[in-house]
Coordinates of C-alpha atoms in Angstrom, one line a residue:
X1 CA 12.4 3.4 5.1
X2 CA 12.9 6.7 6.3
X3 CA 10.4 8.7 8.1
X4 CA 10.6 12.1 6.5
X5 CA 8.4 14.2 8.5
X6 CA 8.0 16.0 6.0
X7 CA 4.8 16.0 2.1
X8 CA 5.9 14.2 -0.4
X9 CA 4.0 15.9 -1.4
X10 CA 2.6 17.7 3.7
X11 CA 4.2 16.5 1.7
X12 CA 3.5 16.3 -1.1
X13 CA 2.8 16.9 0.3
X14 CA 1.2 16.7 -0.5
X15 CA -0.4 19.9 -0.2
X16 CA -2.7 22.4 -0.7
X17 CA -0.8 24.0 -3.8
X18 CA -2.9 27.7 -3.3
X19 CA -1.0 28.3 -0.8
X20 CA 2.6 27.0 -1.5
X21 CA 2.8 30.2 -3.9
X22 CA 1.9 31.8 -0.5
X23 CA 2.0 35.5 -0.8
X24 CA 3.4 35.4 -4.4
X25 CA -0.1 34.2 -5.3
X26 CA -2.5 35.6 -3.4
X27 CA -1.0 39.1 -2.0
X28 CA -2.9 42.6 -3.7
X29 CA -4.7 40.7 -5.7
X30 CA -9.0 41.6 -5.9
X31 CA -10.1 38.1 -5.4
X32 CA -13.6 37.5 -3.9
X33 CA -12.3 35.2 -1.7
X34 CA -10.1 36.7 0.8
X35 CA -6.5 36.2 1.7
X36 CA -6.9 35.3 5.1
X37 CA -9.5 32.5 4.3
X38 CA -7.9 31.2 1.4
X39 CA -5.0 30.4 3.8
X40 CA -6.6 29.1 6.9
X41 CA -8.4 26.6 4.3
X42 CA -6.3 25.6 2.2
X43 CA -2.5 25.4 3.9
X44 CA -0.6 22.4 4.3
X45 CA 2.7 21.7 3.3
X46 CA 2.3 18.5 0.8
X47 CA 4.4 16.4 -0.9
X48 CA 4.0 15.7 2.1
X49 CA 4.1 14.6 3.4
X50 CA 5.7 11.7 4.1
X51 CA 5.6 9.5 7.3
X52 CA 8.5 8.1 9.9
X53 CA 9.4 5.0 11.3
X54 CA 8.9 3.9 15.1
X55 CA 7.8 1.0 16.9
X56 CA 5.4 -0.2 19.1
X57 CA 7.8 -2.8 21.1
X58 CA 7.6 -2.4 25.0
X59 CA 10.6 -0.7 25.8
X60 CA 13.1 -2.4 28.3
X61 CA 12.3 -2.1 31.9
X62 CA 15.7 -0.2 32.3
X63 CA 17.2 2.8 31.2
X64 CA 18.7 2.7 27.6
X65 CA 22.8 3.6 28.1
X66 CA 22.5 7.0 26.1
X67 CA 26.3 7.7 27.4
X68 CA 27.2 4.9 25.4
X69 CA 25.6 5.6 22.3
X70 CA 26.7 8.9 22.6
X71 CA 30.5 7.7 22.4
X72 CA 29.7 5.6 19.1
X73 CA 28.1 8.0 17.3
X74 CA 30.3 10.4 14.9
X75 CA 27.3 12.9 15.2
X76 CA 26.0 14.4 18.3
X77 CA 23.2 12.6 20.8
X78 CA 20.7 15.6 21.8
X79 CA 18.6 14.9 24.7
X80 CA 15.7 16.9 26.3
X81 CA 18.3 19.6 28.3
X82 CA 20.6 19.9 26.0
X83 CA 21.4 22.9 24.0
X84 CA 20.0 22.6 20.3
X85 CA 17.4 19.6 21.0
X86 CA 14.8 22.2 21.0
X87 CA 15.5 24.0 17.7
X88 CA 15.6 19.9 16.3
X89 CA 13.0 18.3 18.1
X90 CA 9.5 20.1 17.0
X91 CA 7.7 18.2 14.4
X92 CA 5.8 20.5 11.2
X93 CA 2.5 20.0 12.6
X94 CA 1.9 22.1 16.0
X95 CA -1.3 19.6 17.0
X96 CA 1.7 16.9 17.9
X97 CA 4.5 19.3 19.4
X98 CA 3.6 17.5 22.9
X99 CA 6.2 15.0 21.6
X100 CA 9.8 15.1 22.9
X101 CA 12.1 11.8 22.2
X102 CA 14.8 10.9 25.2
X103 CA 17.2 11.2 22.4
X104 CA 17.9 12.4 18.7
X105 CA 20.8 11.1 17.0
X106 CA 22.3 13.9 14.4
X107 CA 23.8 11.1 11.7
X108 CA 26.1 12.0 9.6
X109 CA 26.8 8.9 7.6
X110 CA 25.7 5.5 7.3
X111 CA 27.6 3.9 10.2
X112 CA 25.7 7.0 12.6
X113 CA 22.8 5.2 11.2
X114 CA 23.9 1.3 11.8
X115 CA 24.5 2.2 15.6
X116 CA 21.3 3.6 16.2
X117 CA 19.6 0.9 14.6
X118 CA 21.8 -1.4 16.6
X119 CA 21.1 0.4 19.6
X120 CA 16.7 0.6 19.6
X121 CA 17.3 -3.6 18.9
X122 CA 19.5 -4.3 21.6
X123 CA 17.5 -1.9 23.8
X124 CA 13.6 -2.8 22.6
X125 CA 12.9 0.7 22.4
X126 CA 10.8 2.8 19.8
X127 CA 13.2 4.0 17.1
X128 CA 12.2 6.8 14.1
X129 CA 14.0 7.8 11.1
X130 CA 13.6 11.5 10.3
X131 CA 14.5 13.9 7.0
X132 CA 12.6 16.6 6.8
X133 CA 10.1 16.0 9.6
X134 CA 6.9 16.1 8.0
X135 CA 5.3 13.4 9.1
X136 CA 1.2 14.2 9.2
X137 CA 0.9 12.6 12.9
X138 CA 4.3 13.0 14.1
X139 CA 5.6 9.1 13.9
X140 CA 8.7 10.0 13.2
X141 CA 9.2 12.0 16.2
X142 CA 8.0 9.6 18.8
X143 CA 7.5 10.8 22.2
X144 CA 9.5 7.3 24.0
X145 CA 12.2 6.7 21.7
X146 CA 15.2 7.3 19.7
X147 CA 15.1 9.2 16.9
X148 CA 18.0 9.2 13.7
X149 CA 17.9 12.8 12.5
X150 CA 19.1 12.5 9.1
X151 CA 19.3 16.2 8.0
X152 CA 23.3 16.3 7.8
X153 CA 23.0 13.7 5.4
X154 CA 21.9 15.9 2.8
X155 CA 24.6 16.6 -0.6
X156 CA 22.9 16.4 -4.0
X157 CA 25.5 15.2 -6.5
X158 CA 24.1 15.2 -10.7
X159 CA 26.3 13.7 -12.8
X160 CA 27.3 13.5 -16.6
X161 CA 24.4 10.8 -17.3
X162 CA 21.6 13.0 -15.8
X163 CA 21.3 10.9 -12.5
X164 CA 21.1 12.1 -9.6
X165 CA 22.7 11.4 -6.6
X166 CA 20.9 12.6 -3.2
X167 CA 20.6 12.1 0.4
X168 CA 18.0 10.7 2.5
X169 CA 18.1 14.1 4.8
X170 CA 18.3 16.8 1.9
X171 CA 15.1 19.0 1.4
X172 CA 13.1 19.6 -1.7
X173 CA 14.1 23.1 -2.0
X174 CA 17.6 22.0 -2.1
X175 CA 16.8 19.2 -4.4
X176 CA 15.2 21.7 -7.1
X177 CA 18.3 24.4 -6.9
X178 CA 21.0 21.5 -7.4
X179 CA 18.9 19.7 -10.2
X180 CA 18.2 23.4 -11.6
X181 CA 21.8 24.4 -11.5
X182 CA 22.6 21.6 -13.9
X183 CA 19.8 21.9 -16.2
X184 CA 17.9 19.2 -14.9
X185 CA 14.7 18.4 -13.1
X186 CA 12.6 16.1 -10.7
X187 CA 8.9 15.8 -10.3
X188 CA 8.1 16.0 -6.6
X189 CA 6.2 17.7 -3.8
X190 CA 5.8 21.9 -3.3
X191 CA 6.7 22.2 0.3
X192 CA 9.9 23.3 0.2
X193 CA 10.9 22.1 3.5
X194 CA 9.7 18.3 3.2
X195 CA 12.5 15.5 3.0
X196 CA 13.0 13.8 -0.2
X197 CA 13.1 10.6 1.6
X198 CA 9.4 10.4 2.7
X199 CA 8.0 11.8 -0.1
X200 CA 9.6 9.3 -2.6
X201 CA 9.2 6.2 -0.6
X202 CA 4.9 7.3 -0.4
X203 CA 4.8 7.8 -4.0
X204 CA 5.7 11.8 -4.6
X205 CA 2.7 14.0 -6.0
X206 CA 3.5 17.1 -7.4
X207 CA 3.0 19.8 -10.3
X208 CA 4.9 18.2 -13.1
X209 CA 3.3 14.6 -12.5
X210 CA 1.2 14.7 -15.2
X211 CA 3.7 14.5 -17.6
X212 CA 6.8 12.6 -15.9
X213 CA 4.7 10.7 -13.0
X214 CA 5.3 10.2 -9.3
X215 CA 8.8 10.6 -7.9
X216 CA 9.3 7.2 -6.9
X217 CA 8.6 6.4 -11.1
X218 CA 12.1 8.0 -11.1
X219 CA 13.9 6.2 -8.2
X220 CA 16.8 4.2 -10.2
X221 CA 18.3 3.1 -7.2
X222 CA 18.9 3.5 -3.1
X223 CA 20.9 2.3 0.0
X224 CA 19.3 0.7 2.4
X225 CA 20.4 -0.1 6.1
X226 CA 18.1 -2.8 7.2
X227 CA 17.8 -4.4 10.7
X228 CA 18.2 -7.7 9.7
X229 CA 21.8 -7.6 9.2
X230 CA 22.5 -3.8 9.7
X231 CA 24.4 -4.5 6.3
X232 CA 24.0 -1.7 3.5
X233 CA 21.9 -2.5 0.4
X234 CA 22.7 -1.1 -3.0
X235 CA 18.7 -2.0 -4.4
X236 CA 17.2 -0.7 -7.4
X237 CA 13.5 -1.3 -8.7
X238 CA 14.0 -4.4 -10.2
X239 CA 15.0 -6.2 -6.4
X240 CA 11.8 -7.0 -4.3
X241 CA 13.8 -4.5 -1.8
X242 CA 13.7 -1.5 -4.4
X243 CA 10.4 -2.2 -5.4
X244 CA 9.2 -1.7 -1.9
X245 CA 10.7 1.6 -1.7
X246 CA 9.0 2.8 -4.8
X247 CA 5.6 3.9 -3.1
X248 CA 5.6 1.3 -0.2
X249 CA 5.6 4.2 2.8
X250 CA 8.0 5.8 4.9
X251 CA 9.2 3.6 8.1
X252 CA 8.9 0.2 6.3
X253 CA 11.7 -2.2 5.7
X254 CA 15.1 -0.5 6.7
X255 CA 16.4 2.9 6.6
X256 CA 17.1 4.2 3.3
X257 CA 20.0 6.6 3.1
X258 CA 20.8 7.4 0.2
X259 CA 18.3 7.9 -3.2
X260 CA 19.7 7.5 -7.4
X261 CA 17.1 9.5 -9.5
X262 CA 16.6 9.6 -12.8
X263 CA 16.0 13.4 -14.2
X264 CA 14.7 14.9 -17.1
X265 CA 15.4 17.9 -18.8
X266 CA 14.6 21.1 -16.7
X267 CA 11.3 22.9 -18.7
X268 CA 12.8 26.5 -20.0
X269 CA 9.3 27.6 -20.3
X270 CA 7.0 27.2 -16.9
X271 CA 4.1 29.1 -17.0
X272 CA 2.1 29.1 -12.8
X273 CA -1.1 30.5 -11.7
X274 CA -4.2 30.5 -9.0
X275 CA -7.5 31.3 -10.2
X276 CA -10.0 32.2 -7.3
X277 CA -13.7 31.3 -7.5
X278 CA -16.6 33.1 -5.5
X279 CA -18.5 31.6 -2.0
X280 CA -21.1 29.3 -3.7
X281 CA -19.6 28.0 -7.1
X282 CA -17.8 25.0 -5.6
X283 CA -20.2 22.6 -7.2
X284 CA -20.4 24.2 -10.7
X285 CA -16.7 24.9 -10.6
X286 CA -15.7 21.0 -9.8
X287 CA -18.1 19.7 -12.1
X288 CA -16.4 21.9 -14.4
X289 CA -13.0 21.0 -13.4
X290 CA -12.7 17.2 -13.6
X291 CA -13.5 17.4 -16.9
X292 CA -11.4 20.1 -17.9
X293 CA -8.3 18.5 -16.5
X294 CA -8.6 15.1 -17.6
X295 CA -9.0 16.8 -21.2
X296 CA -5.6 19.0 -20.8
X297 CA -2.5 18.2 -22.5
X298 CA 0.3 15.9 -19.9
X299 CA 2.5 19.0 -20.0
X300 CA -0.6 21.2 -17.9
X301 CA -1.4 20.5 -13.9
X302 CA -4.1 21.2 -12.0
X303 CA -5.8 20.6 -8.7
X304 CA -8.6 22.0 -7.3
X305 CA -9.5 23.1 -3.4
X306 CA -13.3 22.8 -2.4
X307 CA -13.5 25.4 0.6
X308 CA -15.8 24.7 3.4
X309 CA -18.4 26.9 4.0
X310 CA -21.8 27.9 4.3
X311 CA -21.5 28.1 0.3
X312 CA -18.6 26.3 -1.2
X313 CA -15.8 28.0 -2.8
X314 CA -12.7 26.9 -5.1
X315 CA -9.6 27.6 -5.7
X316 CA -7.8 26.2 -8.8
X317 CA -4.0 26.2 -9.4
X318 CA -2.5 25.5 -12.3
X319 CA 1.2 24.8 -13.9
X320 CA 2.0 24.8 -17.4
X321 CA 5.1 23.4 -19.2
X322 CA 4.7 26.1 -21.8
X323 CA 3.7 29.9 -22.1
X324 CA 1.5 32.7 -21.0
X325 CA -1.1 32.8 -23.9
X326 CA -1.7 28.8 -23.6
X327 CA -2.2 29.0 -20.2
X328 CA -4.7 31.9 -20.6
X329 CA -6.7 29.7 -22.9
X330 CA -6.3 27.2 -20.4
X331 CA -7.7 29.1 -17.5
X332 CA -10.7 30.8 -20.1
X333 CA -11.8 27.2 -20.6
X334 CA -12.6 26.4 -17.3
X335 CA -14.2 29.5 -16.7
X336 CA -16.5 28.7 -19.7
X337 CA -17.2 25.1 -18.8
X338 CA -17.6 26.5 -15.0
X339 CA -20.0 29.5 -15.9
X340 CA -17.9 31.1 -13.2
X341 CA -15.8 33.9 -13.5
X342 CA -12.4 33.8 -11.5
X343 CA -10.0 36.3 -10.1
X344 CA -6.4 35.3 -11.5
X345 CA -3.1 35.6 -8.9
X346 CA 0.3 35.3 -9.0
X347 CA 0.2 34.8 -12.8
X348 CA 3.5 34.0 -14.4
X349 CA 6.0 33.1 -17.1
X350 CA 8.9 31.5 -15.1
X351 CA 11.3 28.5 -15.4
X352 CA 11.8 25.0 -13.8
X353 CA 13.0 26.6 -10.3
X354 CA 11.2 29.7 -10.3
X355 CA 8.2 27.3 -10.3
X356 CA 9.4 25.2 -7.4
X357 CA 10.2 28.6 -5.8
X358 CA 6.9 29.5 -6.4
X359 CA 4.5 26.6 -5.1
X360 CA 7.4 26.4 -2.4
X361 CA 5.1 29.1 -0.4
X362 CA 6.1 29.5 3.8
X363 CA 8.4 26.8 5.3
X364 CA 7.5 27.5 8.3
X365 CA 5.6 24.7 10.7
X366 CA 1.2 24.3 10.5
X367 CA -1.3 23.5 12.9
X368 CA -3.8 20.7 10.5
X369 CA -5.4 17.8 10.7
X370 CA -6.0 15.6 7.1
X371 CA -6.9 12.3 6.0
X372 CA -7.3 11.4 2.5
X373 CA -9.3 9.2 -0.2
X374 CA -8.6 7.2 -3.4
X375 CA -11.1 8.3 -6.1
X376 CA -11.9 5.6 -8.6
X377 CA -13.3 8.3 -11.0
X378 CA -14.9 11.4 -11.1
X379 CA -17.6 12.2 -8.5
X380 CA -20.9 13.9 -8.5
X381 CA -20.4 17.4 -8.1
X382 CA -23.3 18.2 -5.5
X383 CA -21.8 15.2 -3.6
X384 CA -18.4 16.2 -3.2
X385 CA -19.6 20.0 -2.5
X386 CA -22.0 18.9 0.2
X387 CA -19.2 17.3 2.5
X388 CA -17.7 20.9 3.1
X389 CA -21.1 22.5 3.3
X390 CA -21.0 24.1 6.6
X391 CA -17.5 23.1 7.3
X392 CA -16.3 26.4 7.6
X393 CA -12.4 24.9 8.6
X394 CA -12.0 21.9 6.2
X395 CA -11.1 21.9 2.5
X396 CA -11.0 19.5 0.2
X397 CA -8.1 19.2 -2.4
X398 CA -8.5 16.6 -5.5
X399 CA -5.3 15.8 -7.2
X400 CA -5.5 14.3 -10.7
X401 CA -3.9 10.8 -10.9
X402 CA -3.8 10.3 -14.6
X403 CA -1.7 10.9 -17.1
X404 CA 1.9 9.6 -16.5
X405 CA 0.9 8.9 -13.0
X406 CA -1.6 6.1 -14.5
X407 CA 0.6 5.1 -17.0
X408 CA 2.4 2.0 -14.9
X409 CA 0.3 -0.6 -14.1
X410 CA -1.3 -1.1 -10.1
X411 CA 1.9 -4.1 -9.3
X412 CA 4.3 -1.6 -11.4
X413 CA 5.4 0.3 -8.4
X414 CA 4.7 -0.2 -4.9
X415 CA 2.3 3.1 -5.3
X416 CA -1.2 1.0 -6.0
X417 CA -3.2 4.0 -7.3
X418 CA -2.6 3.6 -10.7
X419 CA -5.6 3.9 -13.4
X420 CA -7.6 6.0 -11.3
X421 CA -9.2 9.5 -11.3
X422 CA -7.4 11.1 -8.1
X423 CA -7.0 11.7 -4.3
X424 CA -8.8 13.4 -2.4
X425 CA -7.6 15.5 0.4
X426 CA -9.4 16.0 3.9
X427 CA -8.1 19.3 5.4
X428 CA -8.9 20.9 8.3
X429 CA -6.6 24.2 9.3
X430 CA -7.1 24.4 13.2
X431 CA -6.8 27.7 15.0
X432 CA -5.0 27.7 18.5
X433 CA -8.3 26.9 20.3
X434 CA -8.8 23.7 18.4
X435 CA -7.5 20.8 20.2
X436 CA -6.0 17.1 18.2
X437 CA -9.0 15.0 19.1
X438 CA -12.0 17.5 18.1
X439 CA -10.1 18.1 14.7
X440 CA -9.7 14.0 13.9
X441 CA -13.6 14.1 14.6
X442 CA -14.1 16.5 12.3
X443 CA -11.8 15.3 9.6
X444 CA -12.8 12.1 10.0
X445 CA -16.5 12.6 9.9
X446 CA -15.8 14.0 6.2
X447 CA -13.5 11.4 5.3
X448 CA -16.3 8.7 6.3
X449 CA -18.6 10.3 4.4
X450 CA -16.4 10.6 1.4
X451 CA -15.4 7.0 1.2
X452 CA -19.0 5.8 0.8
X453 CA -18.6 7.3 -2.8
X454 CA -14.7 6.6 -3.3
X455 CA -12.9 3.0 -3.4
X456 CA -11.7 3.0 0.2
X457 CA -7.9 3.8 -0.6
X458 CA -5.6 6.7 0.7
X459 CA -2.6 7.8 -0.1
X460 CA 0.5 7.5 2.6
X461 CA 1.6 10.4 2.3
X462 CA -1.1 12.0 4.1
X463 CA -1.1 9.7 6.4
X464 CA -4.0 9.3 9.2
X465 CA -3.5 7.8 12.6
X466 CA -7.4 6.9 12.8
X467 CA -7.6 5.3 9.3
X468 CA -9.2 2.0 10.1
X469 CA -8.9 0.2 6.9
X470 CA -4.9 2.1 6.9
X471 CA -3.0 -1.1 5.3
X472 CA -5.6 -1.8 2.6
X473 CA -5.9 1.8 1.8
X474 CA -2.9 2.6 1.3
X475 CA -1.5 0.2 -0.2
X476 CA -3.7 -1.9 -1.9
X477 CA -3.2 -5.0 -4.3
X478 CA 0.6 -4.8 -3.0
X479 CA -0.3 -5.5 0.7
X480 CA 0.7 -8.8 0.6
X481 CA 4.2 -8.5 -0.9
X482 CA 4.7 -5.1 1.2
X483 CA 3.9 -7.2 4.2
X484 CA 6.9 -10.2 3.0
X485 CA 9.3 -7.8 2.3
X486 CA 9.4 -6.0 5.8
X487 CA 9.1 -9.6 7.1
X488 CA 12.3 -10.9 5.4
X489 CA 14.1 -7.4 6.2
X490 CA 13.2 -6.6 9.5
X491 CA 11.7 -9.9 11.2
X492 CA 12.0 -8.9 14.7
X493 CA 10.5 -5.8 13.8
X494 CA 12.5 -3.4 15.0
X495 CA 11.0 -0.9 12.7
X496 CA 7.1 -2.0 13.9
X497 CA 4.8 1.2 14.5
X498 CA 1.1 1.8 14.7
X499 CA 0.9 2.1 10.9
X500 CA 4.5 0.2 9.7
X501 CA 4.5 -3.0 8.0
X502 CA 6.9 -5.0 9.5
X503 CA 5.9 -8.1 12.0
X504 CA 4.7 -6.8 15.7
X505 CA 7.4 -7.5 18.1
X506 CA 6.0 -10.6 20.5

C-alpha cells in the first residue's frame, strides 16, 4: 500500500499529543515545566506516521526514459531542476532531507498510478507511494527512484449511509473538516498534515480509540492497484487483500488509492486538556497513570510522555467525549493517585473538530528520531522512569491499547496488538548539531533496554530502520499470511524495500 509519509498516528502518528495542541496548550500558562522543553521532548507528528513503499531491486544499468513517462502521465513528472520539485520533494523528518528521487510523479488518478507502477517494473528501479509524506525514515521518498505523489488525489465524499468516501492522498485535517461538516466522525491520528493512507493501512492510533478503535477497525473497503496485474481492486476486509490493508503497513501489496470508512456520529461534547507534572515525578506520576487510565470510562483518552532528564518529568493529555466538570474529576484523580500536583493547559469544552483542530498542533516538518515497543501490560514504574534518566533529549510516550482497540481479536485485523496494555514510544527531538546516526544510537540504546521488559513488538507506524526483529514486531502472529498476500500480489516484488513484505527481487 501506500506510503504515506506522513503518523498515522508521526503519524499517528503517531505522536506525542502535548504538543499537537501546540501553542493552544502550552502558551501563558504557569507550568513547572517549561514551554520550550516540553516541545523539544515531546514533538512528533503521530498518527504517524505511516511508512512508504520502495524497493531494493538493482536498478537497470541504463537510464530510465523519464521523457516517456512524462508523456503518459496526466499529471506532471518533477525532476531535480525543475520548478516545484523542491517545494514537493522534502520528507517531514529533516534528519533524512539528504533524499532527492530522479523523479516524482504528481498522479491525479488511478491510470497516473498504473503507469508508474508499470514503469519502476519494466525499468527495475526503486519505486515509493507517497500521501502525506510522513514516513519516520523517509522510505517513501527514496533517494534512487520514482516516487507516485498522491496528494492530488485527495476529495472526501460522505454519503447518505454515513460512509465515507476518501482518497489515498487527502490529509487528516482535511479528513476531520469534511467528516465534521456532515456531522460525522473518524478516529485517527493528531498530526494534521499526515496522509490518511499510511496511517490506516499501520493500524491508526489516535484520541477517540478508546471508544471506536483503530482506524483501520473502520476501513469498509479500498482500491487497490497491484503490480501483479496493474488491474484495480475493489477489496473489503473480508478478502485476504482487504484484510491485509487493515493494519498490515504502508508499502506492502499494491498501491491503495482509494479508502471506504465507516463513521460514527461526530461527539457534540469534546472536552481536551494537558496537565503538566514537575522534574522528578515521572515515576510516581506513571505508576499513577496506568492505572488510572485502564480504569477510565471508553469515552476518556489518555497518554502519558516520560521526559528525559536528570529527574523525570510527565506530561499527561487527555480527551473526553463529555464535559468540563467530568474531566476535572478526571484530571483530580490522577493527581490523587499521583500525589503530584499538576499545572492544567489549554483546558477546553469544544466539539468533534475543534478537538482535531486542537491536537492538530504545527504542520510544519521535525527533526526526530523514534522507535517503538509493544507493552504486554503495565510496567514497573522505576523501570520505565530509569530509561530517560539522564536522557535529557528522548521521551517516552505510552499509548493505551485497550478498550475498543483490544476488543477484536490478534487474527481480527492485520493490526496484531490486540489484548495488550500499550505502545511505547522512543523519542528523541534532535537539535541541528545532532547528526542521523548518533540519534539511532541513542534511540536505540533506550529501545534495547525497553524490550528486555516488553514482548518484542512495535508498531509500524513508527517505523524504525534499525529494528532487528522489524517483521516479527510489527506484525506479529499475522507474519505469515502478511508475507502470502504480498507474494500472490506482487511476486516479482516490485514493491520490495528494506522493511516491505513482498518477495526480494533475485
Amino acid at each position: 500500500m501506500l506510503a504515506a509519509s506522513d503518523k498515522g498516528n508521526l503519524g499517528r502518528a503517531s505522536g506525542f499529543l502535548l504538543v499537537r495542541a501546540g501553542r493552544r496548550a502550552v502558551e501563558g500558562s504557569s507550568m513547572s515545566l517549561s514551554r520550550r522543553r516540553l516541545l523539544q521532548l515531546s514533538a512528533v507528528a503521530a498518527g504517524t506516521a505511516v511508512i512508504g513503499t520502495g524497493t531494493v531491486a538493482e536498478a537497470a544499468g541504463k537510464e530510465p526514459d523519464w521523457a516517456a513517462l512524462r508523456r503518459r502521465l496526466h499529471g506532471a513528472l518533477l525532476q531535480r531542476n525543475d520548478a516545484g520539485y523542491e517545494e514537493i520533494r522534502p520528507p517531514f523528518n529533516l534528519l533524512y532531507d539528504d533524499r532527492y528521487p530522479p523523479a516524482i510523479a504528481r498522479c491525479t488518478d488511478v491510470d497516473d498510478v498504473r503507469k508508474c507502477l508499470a514503469f519502476a517494473a519494466e525499468n527495475k528501479i526503486k519505486f515509493a507511494a507517497r500521501s502525506g509524506g510522513h514516513s519516520y525514515v523517509a522510505y517513501s521518498t527514496p533517494g534512487d527512484g520514482l516516487v507516485a505523489d498522491l496528494k492530488l488525489m485527495n476529495r472526501v465524499e460522505v454519503c447518505r449511509n454515513g460512509t465515507a468516501v476518501v482518497g489515498a492522498g487527502t490529509r487528516l485535517i482535511d479528513v476531520y473538516h469534511a467528516l465534521a461538516a456532515e456531522g460525522r466522525a473518524l478516529p485517527g491520528g493528531t498530526c494534521g498534515s499526515v496522509g490518511i493512507a499510511g496511517l490506516t493501512l499501520g493500524g491508526g492510533i489516535g484520541v477517540l480509540m478508546r471508544k471506536y478503535g483503530l482506524t483501520c477497525d473502520h476501513l469498509a473497503g479500498a482500491k487497490v492497484v497491484t503490480p501483479r496485474d496493474l488491474r484495480v481492486h475493489s477489496v473489503d476486509p473480508g478478502s485476504n487483500l482487504g484484510w491485509a490493508l487493515t493494519g498490515g503497513g504502508g508499502g506492502n501489496f499494491g498501491i491503495t488509492t482509494e479508502f471506504t470508512f465507516r463513521t460514527v456520529p461526530a461527539p457534540p461534547r469534546v472536552t481536551v486538556f494537558v496537565v503538566n507534572f514537575p522534574e522528578g515525578s515521572g515515576t510516581d506520576v506513571y505508576g499513577a497513570w496506568q492505572d488510572w487510565i485502564t480504569a477510565a470510562p471508553r469515552e476518556f483518552w489518555s497518554n502519558i510522555s516520560v521526559l528525559g532528564g536528570p529527574n523525570p518529568a510527565a506530561g499527561v493529555p487527555g480527551c473526553l467525549l463529555g464535559g468540563e466538570q467530568q474531566a476535572r474529576e478526571l484530571i483530580a484523580d490522577l493527581e490523587r493517585r499521583a500525589g503530584v500536583k499538576g499545572t492544567i493547559s489549554g483546558f477546553q469544552e469544544t466539539d468533534y473538530l475543534g478537538a482535531m483542530d486542537f491536537w492538530s498542533g504545527s504542520l510544519g516538518r521535525r527533526r526526530f528520531m523514534a522507535a517503538s515497543r509493544v507493552l504486554a501490560k503495565k510496567a514497573d514504574p522505576a523501570q520505565l522512569s530509569a530509561l530517560v534518566t539522564g536522557e535529557t533529549k528522548i521521551a517516552l510516550e505510552v499509548n493505551p491499547l485497550d478498550a475498543a482497540v483490544s476488543d477484536p481479536r490478534p487474527t481480527d485485523t492485520a493490526f496484531a496488538h490486540r489484548g495488550v496494555f500499550g505502545d511505547v514510544q522512543v523519542y528523541l527531538s534532535a537539535d541541528p548539531g545532532v547528526d542521523r546516526e548518533t540519534a539511532k544510537r541513542e534511540v536505540n540504546d533506550v529501545q534495547a533496554r525497553l524490550a528486555k521488559f516488553a514482548t518484542g513488538g512495535a508498531y509500524v507506524n513508527y517505523i524504525n530502520d534499525d529494528q532487528k526483529d522489524w517483521a516479527t514486531a510489527y506484525y506479529g502472529v499475522n507474519l505469515p499470511t502478511l508475507r502470502a498476500v504480498a507474494a500472490k500480489y506482487d511476486p516479482s516484488g516490485v514493491l520490495a524495500f528494506e522493511q516491505g513484505l513482498s518477495p526480494r527481487p533475485v
